[in-house]
Tab-separated table of N, CA and C in Angstrom:
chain	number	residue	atom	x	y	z
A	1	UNK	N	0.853	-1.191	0.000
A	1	UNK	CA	0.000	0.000	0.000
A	1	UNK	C	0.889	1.242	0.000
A	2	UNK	N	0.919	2.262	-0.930
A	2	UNK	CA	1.260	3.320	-0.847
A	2	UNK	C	1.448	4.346	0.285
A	3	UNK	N	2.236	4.719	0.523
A	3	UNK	CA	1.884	5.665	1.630
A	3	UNK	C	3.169	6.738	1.222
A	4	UNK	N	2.473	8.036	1.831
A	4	UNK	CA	3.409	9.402	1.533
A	4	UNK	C	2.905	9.994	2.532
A	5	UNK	N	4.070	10.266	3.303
A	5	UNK	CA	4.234	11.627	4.610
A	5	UNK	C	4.570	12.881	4.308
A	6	UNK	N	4.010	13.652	3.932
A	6	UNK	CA	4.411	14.737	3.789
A	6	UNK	C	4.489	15.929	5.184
A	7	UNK	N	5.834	16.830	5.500
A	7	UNK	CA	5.632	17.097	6.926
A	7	UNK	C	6.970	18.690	6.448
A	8	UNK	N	7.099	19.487	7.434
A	8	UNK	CA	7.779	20.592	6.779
A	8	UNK	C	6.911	21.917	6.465
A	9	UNK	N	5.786	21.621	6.867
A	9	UNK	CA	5.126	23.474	6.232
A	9	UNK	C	5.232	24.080	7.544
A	10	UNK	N	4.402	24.897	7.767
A	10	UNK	CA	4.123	26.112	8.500
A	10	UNK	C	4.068	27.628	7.889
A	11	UNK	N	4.141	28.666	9.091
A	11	UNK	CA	3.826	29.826	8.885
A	11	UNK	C	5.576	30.435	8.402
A	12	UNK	N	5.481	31.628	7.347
A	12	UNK	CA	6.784	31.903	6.887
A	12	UNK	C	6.550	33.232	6.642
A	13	UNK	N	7.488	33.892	6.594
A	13	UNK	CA	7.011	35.673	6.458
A	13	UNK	C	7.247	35.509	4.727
A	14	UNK	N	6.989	36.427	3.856
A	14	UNK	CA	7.548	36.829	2.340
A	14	UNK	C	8.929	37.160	2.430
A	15	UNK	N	9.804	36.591	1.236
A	15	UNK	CA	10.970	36.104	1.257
A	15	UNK	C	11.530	35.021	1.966
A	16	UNK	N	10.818	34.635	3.239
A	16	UNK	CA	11.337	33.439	3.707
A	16	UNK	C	11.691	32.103	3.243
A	17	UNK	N	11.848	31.046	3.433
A	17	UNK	CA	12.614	29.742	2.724
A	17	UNK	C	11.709	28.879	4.149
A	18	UNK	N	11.216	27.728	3.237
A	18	UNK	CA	11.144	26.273	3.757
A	18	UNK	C	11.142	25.059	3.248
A	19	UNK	N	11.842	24.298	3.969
A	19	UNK	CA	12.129	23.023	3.351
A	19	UNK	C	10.936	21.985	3.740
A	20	UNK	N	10.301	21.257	2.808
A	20	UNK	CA	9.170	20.059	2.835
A	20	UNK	C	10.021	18.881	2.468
A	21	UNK	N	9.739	17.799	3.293
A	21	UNK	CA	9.681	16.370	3.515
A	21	UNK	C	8.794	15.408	3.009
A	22	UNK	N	8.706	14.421	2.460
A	22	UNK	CA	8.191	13.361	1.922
A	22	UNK	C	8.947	12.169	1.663
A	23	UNK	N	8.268	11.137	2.894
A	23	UNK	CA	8.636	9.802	3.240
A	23	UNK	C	7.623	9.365	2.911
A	24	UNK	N	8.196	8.145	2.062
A	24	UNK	CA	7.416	6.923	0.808
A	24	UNK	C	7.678	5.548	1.522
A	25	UNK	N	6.821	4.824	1.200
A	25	UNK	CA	6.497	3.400	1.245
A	25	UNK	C	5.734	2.871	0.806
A	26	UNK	N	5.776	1.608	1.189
A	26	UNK	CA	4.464	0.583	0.163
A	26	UNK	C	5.231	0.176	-1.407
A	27	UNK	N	6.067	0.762	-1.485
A	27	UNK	CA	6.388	0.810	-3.671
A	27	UNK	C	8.166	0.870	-3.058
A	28	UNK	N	8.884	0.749	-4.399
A	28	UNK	CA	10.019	1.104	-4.982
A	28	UNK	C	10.393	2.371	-4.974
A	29	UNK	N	10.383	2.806	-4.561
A	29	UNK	CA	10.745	4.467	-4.144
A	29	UNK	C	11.537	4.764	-5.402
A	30	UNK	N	12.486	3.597	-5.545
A	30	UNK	CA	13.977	4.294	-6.700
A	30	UNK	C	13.586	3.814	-7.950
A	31	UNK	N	12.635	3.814	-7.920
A	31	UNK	CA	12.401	3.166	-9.200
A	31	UNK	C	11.002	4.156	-9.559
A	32	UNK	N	10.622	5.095	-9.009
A	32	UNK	CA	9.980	5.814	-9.454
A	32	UNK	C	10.372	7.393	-9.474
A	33	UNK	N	9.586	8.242	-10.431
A	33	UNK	CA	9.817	9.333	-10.779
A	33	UNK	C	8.637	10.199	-9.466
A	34	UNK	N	9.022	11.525	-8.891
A	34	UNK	CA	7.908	11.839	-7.912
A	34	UNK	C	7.823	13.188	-8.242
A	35	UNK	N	6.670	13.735	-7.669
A	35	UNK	CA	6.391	15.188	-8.001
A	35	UNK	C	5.781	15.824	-6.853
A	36	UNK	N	5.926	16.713	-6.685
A	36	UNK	CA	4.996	18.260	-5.925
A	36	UNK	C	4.150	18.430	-6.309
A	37	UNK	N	2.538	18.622	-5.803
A	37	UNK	CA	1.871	19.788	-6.316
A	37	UNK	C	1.187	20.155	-5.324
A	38	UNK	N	0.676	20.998	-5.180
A	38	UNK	CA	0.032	22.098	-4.174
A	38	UNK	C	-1.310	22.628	-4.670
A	39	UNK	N	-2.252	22.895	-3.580
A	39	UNK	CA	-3.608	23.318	-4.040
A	39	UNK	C	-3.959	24.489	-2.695
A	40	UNK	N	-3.889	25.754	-3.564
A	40	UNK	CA	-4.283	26.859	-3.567
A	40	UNK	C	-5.123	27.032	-2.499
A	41	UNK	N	-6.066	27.388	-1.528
A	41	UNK	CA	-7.429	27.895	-1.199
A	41	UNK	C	-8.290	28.443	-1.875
A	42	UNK	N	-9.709	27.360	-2.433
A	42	UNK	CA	-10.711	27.766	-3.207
A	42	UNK	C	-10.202	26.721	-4.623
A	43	UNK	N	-8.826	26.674	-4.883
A	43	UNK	CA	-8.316	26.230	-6.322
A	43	UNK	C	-7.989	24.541	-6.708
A	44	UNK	N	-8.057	24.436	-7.502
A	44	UNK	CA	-7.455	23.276	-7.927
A	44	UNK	C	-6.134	22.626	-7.490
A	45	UNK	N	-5.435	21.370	-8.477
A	45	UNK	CA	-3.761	21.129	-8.003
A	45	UNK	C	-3.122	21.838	-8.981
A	46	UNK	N	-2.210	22.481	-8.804
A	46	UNK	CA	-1.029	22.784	-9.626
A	46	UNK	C	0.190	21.999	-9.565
A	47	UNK	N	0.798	21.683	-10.381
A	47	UNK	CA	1.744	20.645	-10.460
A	47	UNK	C	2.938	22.209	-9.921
A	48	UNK	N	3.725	21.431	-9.606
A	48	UNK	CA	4.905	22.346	-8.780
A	48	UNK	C	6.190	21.630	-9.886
A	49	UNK	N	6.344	20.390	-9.621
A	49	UNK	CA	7.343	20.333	-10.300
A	49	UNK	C	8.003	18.652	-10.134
A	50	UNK	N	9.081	17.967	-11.032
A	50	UNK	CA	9.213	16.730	-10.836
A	50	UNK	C	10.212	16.096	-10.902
A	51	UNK	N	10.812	15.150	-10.144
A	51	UNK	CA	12.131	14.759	-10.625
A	51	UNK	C	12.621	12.988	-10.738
A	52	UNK	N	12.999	12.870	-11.378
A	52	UNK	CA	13.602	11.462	-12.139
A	52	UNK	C	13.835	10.516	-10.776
A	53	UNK	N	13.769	9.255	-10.624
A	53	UNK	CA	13.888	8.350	-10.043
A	53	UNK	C	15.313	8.187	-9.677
A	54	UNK	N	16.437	8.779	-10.430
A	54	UNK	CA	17.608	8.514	-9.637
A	54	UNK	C	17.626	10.140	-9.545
A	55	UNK	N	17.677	10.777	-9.053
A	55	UNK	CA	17.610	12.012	-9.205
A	55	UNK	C	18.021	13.230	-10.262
A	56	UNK	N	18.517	12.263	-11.287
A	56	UNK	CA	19.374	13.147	-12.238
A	56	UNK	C	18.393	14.138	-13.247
A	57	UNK	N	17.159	14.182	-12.652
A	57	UNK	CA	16.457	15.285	-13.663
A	57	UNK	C	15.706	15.717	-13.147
A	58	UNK	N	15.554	17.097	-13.402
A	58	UNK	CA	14.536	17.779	-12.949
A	58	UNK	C	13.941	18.606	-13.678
A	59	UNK	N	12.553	19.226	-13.600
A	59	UNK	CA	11.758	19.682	-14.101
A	59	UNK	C	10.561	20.807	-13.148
A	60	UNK	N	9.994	22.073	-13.913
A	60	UNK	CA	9.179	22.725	-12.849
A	60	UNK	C	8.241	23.579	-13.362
A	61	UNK	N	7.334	23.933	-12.951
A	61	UNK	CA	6.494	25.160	-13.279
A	61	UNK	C	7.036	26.314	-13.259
A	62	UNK	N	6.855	27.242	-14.572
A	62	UNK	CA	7.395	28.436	-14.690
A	62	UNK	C	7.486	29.407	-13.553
A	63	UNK	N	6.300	29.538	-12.562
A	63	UNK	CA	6.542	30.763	-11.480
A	63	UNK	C	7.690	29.689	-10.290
A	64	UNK	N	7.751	28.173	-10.458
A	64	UNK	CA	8.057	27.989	-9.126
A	64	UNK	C	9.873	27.729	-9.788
A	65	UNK	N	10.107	27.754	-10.933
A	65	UNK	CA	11.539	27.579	-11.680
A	65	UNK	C	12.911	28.922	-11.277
A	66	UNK	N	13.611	28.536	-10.373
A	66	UNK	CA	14.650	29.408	-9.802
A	66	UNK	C	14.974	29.598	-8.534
A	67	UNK	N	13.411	29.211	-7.799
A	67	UNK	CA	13.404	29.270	-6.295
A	67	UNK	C	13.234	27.916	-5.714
A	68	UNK	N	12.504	27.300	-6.183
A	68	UNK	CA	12.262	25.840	-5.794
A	68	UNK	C	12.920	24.908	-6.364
A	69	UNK	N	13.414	23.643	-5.341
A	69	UNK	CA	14.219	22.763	-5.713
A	69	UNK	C	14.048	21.617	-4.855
A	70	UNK	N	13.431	20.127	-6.492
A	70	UNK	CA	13.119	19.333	-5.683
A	70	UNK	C	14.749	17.992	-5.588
A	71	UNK	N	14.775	17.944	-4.786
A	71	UNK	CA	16.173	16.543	-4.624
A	71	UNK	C	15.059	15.293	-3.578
A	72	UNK	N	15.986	14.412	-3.570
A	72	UNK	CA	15.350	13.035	-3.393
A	72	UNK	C	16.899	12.329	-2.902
A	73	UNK	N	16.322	11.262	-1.445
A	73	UNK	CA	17.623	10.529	-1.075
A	73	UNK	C	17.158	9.457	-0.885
A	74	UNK	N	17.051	8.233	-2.074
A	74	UNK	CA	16.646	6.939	-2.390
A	74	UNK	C	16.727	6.372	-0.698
A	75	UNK	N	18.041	6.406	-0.355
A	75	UNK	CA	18.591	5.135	0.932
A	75	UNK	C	17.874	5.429	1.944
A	76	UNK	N	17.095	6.715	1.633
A	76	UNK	CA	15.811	7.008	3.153
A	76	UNK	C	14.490	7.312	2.700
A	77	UNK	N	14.341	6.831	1.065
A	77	UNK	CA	13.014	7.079	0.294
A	77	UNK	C	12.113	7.707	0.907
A	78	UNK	N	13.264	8.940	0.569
A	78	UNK	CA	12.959	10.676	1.051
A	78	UNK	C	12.703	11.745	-0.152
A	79	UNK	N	11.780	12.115	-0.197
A	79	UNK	CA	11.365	13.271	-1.270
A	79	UNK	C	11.488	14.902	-0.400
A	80	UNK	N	12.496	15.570	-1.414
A	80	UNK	CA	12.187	17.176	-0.487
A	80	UNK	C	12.071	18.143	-1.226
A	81	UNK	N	11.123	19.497	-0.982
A	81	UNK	CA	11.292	19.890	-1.556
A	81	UNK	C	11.919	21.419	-1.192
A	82	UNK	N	12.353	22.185	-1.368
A	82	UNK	CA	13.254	23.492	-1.002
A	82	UNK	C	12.571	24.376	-1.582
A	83	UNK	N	11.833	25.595	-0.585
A	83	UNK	CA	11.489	26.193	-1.097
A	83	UNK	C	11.992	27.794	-0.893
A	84	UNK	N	12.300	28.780	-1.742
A	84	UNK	CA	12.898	30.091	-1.507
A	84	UNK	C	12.439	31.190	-1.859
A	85	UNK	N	12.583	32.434	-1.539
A	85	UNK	CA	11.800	33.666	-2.277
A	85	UNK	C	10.547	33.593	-1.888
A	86	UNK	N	9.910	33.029	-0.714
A	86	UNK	CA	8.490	32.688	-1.054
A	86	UNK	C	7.643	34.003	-0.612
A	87	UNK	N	6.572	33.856	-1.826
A	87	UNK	CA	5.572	34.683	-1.541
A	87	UNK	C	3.941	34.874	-1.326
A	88	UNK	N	3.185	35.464	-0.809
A	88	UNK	CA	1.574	35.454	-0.419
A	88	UNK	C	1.014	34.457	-1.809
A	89	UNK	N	1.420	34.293	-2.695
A	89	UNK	CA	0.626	33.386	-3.628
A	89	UNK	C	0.970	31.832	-3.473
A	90	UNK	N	2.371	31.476	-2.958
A	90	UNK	CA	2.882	30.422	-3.038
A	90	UNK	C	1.944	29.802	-1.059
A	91	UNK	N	0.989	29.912	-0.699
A	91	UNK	CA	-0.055	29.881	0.089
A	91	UNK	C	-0.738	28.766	-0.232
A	92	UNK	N	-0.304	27.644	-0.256
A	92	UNK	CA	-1.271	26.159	0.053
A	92	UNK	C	-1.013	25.084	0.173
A	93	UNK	N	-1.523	24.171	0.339
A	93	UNK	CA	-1.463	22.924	0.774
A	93	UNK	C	-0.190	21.829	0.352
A	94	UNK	N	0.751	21.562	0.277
A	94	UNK	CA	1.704	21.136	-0.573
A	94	UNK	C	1.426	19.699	-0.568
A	95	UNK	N	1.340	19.009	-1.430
A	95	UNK	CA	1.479	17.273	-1.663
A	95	UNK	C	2.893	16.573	-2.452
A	96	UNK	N	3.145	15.441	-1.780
A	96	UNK	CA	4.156	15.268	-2.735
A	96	UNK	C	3.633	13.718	-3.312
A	97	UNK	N	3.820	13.664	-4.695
A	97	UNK	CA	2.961	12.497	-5.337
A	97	UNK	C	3.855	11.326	-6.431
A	98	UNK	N	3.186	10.628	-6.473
A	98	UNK	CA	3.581	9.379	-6.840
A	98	UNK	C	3.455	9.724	-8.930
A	99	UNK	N	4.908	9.377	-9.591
A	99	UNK	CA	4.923	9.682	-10.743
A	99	UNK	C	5.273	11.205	-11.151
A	100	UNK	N	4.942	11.945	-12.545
A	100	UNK	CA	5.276	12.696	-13.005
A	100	UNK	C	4.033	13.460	-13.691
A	101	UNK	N	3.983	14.761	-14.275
A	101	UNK	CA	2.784	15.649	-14.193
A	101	UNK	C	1.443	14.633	-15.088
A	102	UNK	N	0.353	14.922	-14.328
A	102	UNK	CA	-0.821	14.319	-14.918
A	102	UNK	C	-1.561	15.345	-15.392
A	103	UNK	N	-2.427	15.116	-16.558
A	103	UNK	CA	-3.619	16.029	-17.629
A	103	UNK	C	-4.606	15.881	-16.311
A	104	UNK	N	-4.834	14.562	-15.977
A	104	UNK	CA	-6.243	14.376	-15.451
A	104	UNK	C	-6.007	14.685	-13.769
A	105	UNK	N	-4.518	15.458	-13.106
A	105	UNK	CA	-4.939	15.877	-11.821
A	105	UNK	C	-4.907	14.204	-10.778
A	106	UNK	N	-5.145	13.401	-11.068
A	106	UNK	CA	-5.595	12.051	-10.329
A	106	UNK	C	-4.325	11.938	-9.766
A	107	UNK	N	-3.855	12.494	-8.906
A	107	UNK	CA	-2.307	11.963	-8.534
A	107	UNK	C	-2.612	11.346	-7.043
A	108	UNK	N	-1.636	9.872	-7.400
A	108	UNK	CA	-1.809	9.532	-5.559
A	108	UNK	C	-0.727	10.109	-5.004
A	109	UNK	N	-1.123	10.754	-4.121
A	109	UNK	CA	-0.623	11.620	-3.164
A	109	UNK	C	-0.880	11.574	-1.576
A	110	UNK	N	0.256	12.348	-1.100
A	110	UNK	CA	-0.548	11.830	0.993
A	110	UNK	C	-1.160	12.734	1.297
A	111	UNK	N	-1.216	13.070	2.742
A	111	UNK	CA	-2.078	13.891	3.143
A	111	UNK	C	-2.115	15.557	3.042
A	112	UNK	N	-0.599	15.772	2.824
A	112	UNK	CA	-0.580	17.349	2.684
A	112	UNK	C	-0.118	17.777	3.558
A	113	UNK	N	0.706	19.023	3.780
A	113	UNK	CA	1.231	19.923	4.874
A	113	UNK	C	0.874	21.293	4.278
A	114	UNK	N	0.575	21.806	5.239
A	114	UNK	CA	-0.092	23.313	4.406
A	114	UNK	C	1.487	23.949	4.956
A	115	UNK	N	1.407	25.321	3.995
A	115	UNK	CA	2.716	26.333	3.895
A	115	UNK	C	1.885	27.112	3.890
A	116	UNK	N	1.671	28.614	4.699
A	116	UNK	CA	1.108	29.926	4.629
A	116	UNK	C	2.559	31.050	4.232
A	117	UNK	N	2.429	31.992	3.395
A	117	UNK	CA	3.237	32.723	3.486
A	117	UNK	C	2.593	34.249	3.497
A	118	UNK	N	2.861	35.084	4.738
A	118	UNK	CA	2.244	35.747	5.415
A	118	UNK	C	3.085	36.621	6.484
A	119	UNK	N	2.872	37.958	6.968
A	119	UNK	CA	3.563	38.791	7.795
A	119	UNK	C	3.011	38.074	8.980
């Protein structure tokens, strides 16, 4: 059975930096590709961004490309993601999910850690 911990949000002022956590089980951790995405208040998921099963690739959404950075450490099938510059829009729920960006949104994903960014 799948399972994803996602843990690492909280409250952050604008410009601040936080780092998110995601611990996998149930599957092959290294043998899969994983992704970010986050859902807004009121909004849908937005894919954040994704990276290759051994870590050698990465990929991201245009507003989150320069500040955010996802790395991965197979031997503790650990997903993280780094986040910097952050600002009042970058405000929701963060997931970290199983595979690489989906059309149809259906991503298995865990429970979520919310990130507020806020004075």
């Amino acid at each position: 059975q799948v399972q994803l911990v996602e843990s690492g949000g909280g409250l952050v002022q604008p410009g601040g930096s936080l780092l998110l956590s995601c611990v996998a089980s149930g599957f092959t951790f290294n043998t899969f590709a994983m992704s970010w995405v986050r859902q807004a208040p009121g909004k849908g998921l937005d894919w954040v961004g994704v990276i290759a099963s051994d870590g050698s690739f990465t990929s991201y959404a245009d507003s989150m490309e320069g500040r955010f950075t996802i790395f991965r450490e197979n031997a503790k099938n650990t997903l993280y993601l780094q986040m910097n510059s952050l600002t009042p829009e970058d405000t929701a729920v963060y997931y970290c999910a199983l595979g690489g960006r989906r059309t149809d949104g259906a991503y298995t994903r865990g429970q979520g850690t919310q990130v507020t960014v806020s004075y």
